Short mmCIF file of C-alpha atoms and ligand atoms in Angstrom, two decimals:
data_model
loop_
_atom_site.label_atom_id
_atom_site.label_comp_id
_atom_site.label_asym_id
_atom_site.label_seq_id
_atom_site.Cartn_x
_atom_site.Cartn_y
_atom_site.Cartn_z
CA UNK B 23 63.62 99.98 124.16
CA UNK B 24 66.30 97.89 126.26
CA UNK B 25 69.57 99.41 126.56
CA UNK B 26 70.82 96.37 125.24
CA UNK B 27 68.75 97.07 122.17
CA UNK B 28 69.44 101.00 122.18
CA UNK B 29 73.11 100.06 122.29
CA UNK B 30 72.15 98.20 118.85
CA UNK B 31 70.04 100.43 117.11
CA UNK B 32 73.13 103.11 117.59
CA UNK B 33 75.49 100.67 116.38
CA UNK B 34 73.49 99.63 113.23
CA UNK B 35 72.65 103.44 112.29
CA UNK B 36 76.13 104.13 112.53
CA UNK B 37 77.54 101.66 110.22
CA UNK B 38 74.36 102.93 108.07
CA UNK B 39 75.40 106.09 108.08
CA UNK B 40 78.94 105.21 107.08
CA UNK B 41 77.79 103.06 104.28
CA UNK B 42 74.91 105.68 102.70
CA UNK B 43 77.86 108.12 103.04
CA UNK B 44 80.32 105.77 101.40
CA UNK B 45 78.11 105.43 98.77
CA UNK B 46 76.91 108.95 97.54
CA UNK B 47 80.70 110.23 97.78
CA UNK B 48 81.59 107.36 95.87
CA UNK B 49 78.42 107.57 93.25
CA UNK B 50 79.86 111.31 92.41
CA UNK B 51 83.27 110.05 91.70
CA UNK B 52 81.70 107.00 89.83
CA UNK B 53 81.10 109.30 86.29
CA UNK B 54 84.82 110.11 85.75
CA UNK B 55 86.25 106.92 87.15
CA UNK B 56 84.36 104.66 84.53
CA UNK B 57 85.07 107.05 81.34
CA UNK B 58 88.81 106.65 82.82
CA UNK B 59 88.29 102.94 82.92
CA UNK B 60 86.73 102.94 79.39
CA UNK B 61 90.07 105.30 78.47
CA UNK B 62 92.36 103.39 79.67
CA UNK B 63 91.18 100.24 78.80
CA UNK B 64 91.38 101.27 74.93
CA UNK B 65 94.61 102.41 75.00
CA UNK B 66 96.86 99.99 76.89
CA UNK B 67 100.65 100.21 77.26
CA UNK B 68 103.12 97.84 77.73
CA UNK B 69 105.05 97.67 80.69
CA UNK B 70 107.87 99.96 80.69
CA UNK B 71 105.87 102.15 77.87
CA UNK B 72 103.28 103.69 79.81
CA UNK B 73 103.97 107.23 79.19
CA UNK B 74 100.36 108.10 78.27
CA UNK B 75 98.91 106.15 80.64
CA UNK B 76 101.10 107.57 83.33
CA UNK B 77 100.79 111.12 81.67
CA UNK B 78 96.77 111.26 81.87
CA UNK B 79 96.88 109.72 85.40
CA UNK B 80 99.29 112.78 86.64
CA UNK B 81 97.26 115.37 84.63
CA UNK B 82 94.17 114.06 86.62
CA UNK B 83 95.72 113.74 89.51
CA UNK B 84 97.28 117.37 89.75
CA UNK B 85 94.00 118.39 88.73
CA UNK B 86 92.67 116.66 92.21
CA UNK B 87 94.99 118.98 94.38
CA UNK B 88 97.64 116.97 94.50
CA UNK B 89 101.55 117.57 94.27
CA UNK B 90 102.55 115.02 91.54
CA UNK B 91 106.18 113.85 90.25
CA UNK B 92 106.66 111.80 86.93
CA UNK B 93 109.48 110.21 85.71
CA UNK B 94 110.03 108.12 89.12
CA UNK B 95 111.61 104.76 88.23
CA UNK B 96 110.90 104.98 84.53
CA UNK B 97 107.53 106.49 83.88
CA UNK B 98 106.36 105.65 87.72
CA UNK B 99 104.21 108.57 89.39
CA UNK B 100 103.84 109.78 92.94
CA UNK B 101 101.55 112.41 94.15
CA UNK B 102 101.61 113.26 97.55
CA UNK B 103 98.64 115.09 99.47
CA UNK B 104 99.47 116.65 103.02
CA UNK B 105 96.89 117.17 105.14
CA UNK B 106 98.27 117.75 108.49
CA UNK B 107 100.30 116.08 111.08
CA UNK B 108 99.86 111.99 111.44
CA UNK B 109 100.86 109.17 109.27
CA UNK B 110 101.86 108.68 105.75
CA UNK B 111 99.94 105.86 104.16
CA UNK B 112 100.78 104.70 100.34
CA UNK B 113 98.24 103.95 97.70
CA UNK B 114 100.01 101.86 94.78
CA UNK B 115 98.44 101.08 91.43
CA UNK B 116 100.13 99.51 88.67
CA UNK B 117 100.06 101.04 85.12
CA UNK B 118 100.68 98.50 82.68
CA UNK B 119 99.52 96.08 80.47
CA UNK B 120 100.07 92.94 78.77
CA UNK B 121 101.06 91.74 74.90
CA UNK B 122 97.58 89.60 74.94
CA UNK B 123 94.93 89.78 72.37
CA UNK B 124 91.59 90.88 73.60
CA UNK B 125 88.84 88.51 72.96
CA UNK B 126 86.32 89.33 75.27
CA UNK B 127 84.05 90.83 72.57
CA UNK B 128 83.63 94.05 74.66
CA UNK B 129 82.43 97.43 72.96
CA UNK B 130 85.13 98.78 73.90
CA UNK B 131 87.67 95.98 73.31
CA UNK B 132 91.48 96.57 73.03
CA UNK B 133 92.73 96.39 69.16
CA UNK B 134 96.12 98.10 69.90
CA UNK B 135 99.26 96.67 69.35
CA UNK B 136 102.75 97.82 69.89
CA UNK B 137 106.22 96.64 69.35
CA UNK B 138 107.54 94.66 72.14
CA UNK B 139 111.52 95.49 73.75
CA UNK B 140 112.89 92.47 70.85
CA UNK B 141 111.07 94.69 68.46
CA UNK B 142 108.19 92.26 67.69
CA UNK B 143 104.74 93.70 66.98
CA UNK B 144 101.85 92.36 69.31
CA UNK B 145 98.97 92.48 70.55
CA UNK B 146 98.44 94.88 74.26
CA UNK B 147 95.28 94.35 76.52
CA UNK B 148 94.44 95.46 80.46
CA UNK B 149 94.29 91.28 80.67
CA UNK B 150 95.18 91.33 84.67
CA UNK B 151 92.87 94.84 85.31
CA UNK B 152 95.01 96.88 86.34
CA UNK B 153 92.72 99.85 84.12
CA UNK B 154 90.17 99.00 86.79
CA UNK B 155 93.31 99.89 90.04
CA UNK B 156 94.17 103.31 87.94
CA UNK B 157 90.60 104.39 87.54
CA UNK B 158 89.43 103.25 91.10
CA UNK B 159 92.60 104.92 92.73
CA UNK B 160 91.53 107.95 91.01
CA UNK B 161 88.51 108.28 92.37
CA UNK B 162 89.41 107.55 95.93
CA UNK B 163 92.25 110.30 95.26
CA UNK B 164 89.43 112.51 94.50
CA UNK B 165 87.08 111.37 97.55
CA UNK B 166 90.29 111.81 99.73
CA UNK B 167 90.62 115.51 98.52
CA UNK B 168 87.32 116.28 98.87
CA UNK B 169 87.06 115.34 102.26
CA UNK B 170 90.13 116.45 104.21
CA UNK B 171 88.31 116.88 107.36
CA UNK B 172 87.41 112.90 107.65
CA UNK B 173 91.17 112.23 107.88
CA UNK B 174 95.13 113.56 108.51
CA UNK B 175 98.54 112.96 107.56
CA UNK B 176 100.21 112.44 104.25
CA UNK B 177 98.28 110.51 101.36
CA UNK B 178 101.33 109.40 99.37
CA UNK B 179 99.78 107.76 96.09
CA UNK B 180 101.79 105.94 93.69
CA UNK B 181 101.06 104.29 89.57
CA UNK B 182 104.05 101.74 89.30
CA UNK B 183 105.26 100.63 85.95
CA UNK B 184 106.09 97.32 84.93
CA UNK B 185 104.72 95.44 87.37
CA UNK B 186 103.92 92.52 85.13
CA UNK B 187 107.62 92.07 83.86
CA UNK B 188 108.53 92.43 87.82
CA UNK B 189 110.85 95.99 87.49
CA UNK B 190 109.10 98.33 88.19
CA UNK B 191 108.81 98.76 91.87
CA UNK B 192 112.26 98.06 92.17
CA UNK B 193 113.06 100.62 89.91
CA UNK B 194 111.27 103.34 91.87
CA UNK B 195 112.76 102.52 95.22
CA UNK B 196 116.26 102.60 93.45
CA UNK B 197 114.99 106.46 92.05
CA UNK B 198 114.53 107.59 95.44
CA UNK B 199 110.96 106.63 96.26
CA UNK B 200 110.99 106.36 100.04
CA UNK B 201 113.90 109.04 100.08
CA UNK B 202 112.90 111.86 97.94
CA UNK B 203 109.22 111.21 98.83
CA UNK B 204 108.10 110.26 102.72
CA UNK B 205 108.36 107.05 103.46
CA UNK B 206 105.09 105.65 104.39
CA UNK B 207 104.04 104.05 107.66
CA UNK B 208 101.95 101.35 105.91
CA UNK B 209 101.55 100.56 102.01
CA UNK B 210 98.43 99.98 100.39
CA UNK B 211 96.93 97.72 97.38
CA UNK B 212 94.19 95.78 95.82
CA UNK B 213 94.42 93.38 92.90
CA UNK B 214 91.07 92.08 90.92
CA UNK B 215 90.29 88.82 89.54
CA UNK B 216 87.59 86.94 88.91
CA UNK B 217 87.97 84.04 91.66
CA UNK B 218 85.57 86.24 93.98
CA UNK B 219 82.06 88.02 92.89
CA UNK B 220 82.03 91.65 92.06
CA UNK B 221 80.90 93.62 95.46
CA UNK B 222 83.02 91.60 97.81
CA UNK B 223 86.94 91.77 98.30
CA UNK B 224 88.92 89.12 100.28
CA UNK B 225 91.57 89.28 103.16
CA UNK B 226 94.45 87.00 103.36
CA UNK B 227 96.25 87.82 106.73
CA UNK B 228 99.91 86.45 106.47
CA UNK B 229 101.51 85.24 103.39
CA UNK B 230 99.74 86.30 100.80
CA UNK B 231 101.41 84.93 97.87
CA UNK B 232 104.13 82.94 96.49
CA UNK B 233 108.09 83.36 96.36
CA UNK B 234 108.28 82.97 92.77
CA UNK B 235 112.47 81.99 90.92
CA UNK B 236 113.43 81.78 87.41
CA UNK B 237 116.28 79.29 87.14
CA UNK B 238 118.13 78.81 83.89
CA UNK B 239 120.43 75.93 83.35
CA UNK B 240 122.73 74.56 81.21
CA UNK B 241 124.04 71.51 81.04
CA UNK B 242 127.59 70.95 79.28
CA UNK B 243 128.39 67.53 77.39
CA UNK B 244 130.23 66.65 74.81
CA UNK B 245 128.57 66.40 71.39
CA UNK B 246 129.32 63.85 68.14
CA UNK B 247 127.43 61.54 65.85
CA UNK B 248 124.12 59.94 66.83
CA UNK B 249 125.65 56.80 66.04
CA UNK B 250 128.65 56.97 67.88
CA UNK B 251 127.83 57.73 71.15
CA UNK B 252 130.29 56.03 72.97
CA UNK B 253 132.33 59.47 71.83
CA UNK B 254 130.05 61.88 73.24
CA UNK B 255 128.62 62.76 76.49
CA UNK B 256 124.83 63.04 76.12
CA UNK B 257 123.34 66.29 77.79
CA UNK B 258 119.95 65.15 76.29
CA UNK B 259 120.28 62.59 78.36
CA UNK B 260 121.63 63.85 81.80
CA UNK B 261 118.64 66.81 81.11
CA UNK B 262 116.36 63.66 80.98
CA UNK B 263 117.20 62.39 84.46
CA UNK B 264 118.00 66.13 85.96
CA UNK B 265 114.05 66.82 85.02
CA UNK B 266 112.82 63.58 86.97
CA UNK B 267 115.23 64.19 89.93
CA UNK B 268 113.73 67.22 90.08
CA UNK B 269 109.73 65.87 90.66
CA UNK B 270 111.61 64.06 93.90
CA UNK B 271 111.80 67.55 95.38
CA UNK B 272 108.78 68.31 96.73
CA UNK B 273 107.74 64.87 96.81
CA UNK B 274 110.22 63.26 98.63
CA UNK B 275 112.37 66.26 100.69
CA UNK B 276 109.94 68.77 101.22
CA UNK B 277 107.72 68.58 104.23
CA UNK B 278 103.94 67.15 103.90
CA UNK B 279 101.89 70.18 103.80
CA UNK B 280 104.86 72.63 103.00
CA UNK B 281 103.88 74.52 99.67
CA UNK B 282 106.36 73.82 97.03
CA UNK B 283 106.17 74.12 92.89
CA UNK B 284 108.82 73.11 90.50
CA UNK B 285 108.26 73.16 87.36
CA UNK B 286 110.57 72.78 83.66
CA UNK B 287 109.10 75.13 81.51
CA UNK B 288 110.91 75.07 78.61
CA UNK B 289 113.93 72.46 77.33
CA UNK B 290 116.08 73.29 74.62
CA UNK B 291 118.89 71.39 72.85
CA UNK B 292 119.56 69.38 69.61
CA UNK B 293 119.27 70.54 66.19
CA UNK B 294 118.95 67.19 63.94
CA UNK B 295 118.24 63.76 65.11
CA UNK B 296 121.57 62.15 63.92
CA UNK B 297 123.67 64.65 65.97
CA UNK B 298 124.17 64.32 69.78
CA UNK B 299 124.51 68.10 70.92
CA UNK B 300 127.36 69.97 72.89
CA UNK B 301 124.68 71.41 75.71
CA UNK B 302 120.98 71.46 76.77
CA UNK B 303 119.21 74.57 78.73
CA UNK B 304 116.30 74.29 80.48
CA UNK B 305 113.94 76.72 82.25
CA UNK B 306 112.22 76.06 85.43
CA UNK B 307 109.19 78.40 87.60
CA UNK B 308 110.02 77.45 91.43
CA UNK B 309 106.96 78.71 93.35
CA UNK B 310 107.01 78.72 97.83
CA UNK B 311 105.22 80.43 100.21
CA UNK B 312 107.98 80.19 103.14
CA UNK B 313 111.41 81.34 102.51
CA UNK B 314 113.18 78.47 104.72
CA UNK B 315 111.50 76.19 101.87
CA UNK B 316 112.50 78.49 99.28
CA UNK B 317 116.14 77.72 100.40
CA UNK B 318 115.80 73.94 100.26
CA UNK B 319 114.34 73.88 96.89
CA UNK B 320 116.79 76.15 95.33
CA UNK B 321 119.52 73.98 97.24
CA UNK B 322 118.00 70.77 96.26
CA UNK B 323 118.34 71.85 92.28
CA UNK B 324 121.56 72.96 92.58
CA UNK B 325 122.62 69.90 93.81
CA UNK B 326 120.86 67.13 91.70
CA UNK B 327 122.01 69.11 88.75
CA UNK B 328 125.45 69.36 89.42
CA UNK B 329 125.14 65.68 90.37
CA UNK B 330 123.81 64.40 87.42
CA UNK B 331 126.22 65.86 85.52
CA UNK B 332 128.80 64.58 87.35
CA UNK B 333 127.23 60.85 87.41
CA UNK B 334 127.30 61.23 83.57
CA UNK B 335 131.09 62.41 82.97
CA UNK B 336 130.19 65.78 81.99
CA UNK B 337 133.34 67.55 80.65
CA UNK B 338 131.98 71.25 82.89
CA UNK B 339 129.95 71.89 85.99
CA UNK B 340 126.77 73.17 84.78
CA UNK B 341 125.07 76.74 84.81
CA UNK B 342 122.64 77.20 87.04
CA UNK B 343 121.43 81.01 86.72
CA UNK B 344 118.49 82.19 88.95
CA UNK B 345 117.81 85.51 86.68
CA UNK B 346 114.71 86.89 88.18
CA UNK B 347 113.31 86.41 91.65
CA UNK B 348 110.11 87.65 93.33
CA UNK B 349 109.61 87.52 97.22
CA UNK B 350 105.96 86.36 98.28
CA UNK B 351 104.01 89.89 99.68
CA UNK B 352 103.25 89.71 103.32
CA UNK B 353 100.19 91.02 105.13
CA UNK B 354 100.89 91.41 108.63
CA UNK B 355 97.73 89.84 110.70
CA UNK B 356 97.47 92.41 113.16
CA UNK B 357 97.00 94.86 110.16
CA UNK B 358 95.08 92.77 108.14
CA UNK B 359 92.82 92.24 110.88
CA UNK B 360 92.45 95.89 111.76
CA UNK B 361 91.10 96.49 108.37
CA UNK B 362 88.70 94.12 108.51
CA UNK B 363 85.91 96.17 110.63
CA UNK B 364 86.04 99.02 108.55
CA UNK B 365 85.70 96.94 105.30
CA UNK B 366 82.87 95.48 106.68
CA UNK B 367 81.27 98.41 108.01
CA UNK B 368 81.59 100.40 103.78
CA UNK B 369 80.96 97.09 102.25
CA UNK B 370 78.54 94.79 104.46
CA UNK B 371 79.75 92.06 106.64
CA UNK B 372 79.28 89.49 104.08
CA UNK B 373 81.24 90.53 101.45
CA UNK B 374 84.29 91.00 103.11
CA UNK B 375 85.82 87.27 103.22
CA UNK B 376 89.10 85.55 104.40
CA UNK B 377 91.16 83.35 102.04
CA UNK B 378 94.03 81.59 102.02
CA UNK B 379 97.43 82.81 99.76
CA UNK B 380 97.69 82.21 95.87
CA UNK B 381 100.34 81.19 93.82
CA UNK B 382 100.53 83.76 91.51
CA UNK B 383 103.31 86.44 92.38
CA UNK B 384 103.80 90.23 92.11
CA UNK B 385 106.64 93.04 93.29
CA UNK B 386 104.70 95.11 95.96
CA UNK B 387 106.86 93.03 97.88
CA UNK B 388 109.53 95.03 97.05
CA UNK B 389 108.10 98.08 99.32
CA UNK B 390 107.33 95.77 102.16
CA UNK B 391 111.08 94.82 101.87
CA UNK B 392 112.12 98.19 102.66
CA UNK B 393 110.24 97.98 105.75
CA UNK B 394 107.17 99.29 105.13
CA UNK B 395 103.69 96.99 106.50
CA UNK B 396 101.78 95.99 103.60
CA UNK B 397 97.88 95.80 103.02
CA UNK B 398 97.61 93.72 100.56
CA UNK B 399 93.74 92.65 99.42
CA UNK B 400 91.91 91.05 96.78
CA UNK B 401 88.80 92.71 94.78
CA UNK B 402 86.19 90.82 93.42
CA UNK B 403 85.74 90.95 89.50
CA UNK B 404 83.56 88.76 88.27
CA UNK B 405 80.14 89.05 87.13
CA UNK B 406 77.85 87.38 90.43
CA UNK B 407 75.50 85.57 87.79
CA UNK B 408 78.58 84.08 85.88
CA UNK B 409 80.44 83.48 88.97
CA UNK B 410 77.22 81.40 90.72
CA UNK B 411 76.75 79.37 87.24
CA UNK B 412 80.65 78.11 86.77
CA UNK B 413 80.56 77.54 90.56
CA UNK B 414 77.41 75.22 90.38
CA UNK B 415 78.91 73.23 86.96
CA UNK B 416 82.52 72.74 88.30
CA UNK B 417 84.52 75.46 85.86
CA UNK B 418 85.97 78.41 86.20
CA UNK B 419 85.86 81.49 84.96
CA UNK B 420 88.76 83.46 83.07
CA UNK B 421 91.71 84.16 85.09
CA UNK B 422 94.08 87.03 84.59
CA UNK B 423 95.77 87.47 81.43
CA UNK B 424 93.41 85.51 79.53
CA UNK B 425 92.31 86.90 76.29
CA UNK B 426 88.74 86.80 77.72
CA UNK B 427 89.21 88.40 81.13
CA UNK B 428 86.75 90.99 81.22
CA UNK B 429 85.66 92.13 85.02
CA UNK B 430 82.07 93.17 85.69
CA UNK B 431 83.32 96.64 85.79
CA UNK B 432 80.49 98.71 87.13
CA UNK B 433 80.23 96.61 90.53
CA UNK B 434 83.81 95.92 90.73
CA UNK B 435 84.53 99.59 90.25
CA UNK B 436 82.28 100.91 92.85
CA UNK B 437 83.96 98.40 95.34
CA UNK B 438 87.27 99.03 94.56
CA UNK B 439 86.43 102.75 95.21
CA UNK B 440 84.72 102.05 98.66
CA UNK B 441 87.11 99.38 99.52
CA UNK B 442 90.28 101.67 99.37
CA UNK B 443 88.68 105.21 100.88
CA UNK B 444 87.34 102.89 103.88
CA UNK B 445 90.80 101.44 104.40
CA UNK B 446 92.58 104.77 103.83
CA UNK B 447 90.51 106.31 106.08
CA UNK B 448 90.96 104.26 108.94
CA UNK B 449 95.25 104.33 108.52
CA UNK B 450 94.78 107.98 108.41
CA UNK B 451 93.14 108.10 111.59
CA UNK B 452 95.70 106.34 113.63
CA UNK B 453 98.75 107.31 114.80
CA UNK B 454 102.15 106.59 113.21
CA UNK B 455 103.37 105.30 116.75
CA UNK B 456 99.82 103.10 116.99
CA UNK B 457 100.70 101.43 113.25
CA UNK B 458 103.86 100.75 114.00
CA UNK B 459 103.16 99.11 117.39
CA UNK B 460 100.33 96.74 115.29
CA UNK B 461 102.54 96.24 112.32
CA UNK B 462 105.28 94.04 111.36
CA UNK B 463 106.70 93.66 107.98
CA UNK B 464 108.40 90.29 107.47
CA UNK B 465 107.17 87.00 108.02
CA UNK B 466 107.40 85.44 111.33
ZN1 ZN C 521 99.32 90.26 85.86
ZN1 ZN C 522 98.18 92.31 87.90
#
């Protein structure tokens, strides 16, 4: 043999070794993680409501070795591992579910249903997976017990509430989460979905989703008969031409090539057809990727709606409430980058792809906001034959919170698993002065 080709043969039975490794530690966590899974999956909670869910994960984890504290933020969880001197790096899972009706036809389908916060009864699934993120961060919490002598520092692993309803990460930092727990040199995540094959996970270095606003507004006029509108100012009407203003945003002021959604949702106003109404609210989604934009669109509505009213005679300047707001999650390149070998080297070099962001959004922003680097990745979920057949006919498969979104678990499991103990693994091999050197936590 060539050195050249010595050199290789090292190099290959290395990242062998890492993956047979990966994979037998992972195959004897497998068991437990799966009848989790098949738990959890069964008995969904809604967000805010996820005391069992959050109860079984703490028993579990306490049973792992690890010192656990419920109640953060709601029914949040941390449990913290210490393992010697070097960095603190966060795991984060979400725990809860969503008021959808299962349809996937599964065995072991969701029938529960629960009363919602207006006291409504509905449906609850695991439609967005995140049963699959509690039972895969279990097992790497047992992995990462199991083998304290492949790593150091603190292990700092948290199960969020109400992530879908966009409180719940927020709530734990207010409760003290980076202050009566360490704050961690770099957070951790993964979110499944079916837009990538089971076995592979995706990178998106940068932003890697959207800014996402919820406006309300509420135009005043000045109501009266139908038939005497020369009495009345018509907030029907000034709604009318507020709502096609409002498609000149991002066509006309918005950069080419700048991402930009706005979109009216919902328009309310009017009881009977004879009678022109006092007011009309509307609700509009405004979805960015770069927070300069963010600030043009949000000025731009402001604007043409206070405009319009004007134009029209309107007796009051209207209400324009933005009453929930989510920042786009960041994953800083360096970072992202860094955790690309070692994902390739557990999982094979081909199923560890770059993409570009999506548009849906989520809070793990909120961490990142308190200055802490995010790693931010997607997992693949869907079944490979399924995947390959909607690919080849043009469709697409189930997204998240569809009644029928139903990962290939098994696969998607075992990945998850591998995915996060690689990454872990590597962060808790570095130095905290080495992370923070590499990372940066807002967007250039
Ligand atoms: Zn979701
Ligand atoms: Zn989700």
């Amino acid at each position: 043999m060539t050195r050249r080709r010595l050199v290789l043969f090292a190099l290959l039975t290395a990242v062998a070794c890492a993956q047979s490794r990966s994979s037998k530690e992972v195959d004897s966590a497998f068991p437990e993680a799966k009848a989790f899974y098949l738990d959890l999956h069964q008995n969904p909670e809604l967000s805010s409501h996820e005391t069992q869910t959050a109860s079984k994960l703490a028993t579990r984890l306490r049973a792992a070795g690890y010192d656990v504290t419920e109640h953060v933020g709601g029914t949040g969880i941390v449990a913290i591992l210490k393992n010697g001197a070097g960095p603190t790096i966060m795991l984060r899972t979400e725990l809860d579910a969503l008021p959808v009706e299962e349809k996937t036809g599964l065995p072991y389908a969701s029938k529960v249903h629960a009363k919602d916060d207006a006291g409504h009864d509905v449906p609850v699934m695991h439609a967005c997976g995140h049963d699959v993120h509690m039972a895969s961060l279990l097992a790497t919490a047992e992995i990462m017990a199991r083998s304290r002598n492949t790593w150091h520092g603190t292990l700092m692993l948290i199960g969020q509430p109400a992530e879908e309803t966009i409180g719940g990460a927020k709530a734990m930092v207010s409760d003290g989460l980076f202050a009566r727990f360490p704050k961690p040199d770099v957070a951790v995540a993964l979110h499944v979905g079916n837009e990538l094959p089971a076995g592979m996970v995706s990178i998106t270095p940068g932003i890697y989703n959207t800014n996402a606003d919820s406006i309300r507004i509420t135009i005043y006029g000045k109501g009266g008969h139908g038939a005497a509108p020369h009495t009345t100012v018509d907030p029907i009407v000034i709604a009318a031409r507020t709502i096609l203003d409002f498609q000149t945003i991002v066509a006309r002021e918005i950069k080419p090539g700048e991402m930009g959604v706005v979109t009216v949702g919902y328009v309310h106003a009017g009881t009977k057809n004879n009678i022109i109404p006092d007011e009309a609210e509307m609700g509009l989604t405004v979805r960015t990727y770069k927070q300069e934009v963010r600030q043009q669109i949000l000025a731009s509505i402001a604007r043409i709606t206070k405009a319009e009213a004007a134009a029209a005679n309107a007796p009051r300047e209207p209400a324009i409430d933005r009453y929930e707001g989510a920042d786009a999650v960041y994953n800083d390149p360096k970072l992202a980058e860094r955790l690309r070998a070692p994902l390739e080297a557990a999982l094979g070099k081909g199923n560890v792809v770059i993409e570009g962001p999506i548009s849906p959004s989520e809070d793990f922003s909120v961490f990142v906001e308190q200055g802490v680097p995010g790693f931010y990745f997607s997992l693949g979920g869907a079944d490979p034959e399924k995947y390959s057949q909607a690919k080849a006919s043009g469709t697409h498969l189930p997204s998240n919170h569809s009644p029928f979104f139903a990962p290939d678990v098994d696969p998607a499991l075992h990945t998850g698993i591998t995915a996060e103990v690689a990454v872990l693994r590597n962060l808790l091999n570095t130095s905290p002065e080495e992370l923070h050197k590499l990372a940066a936590t807002r967007q250039p």
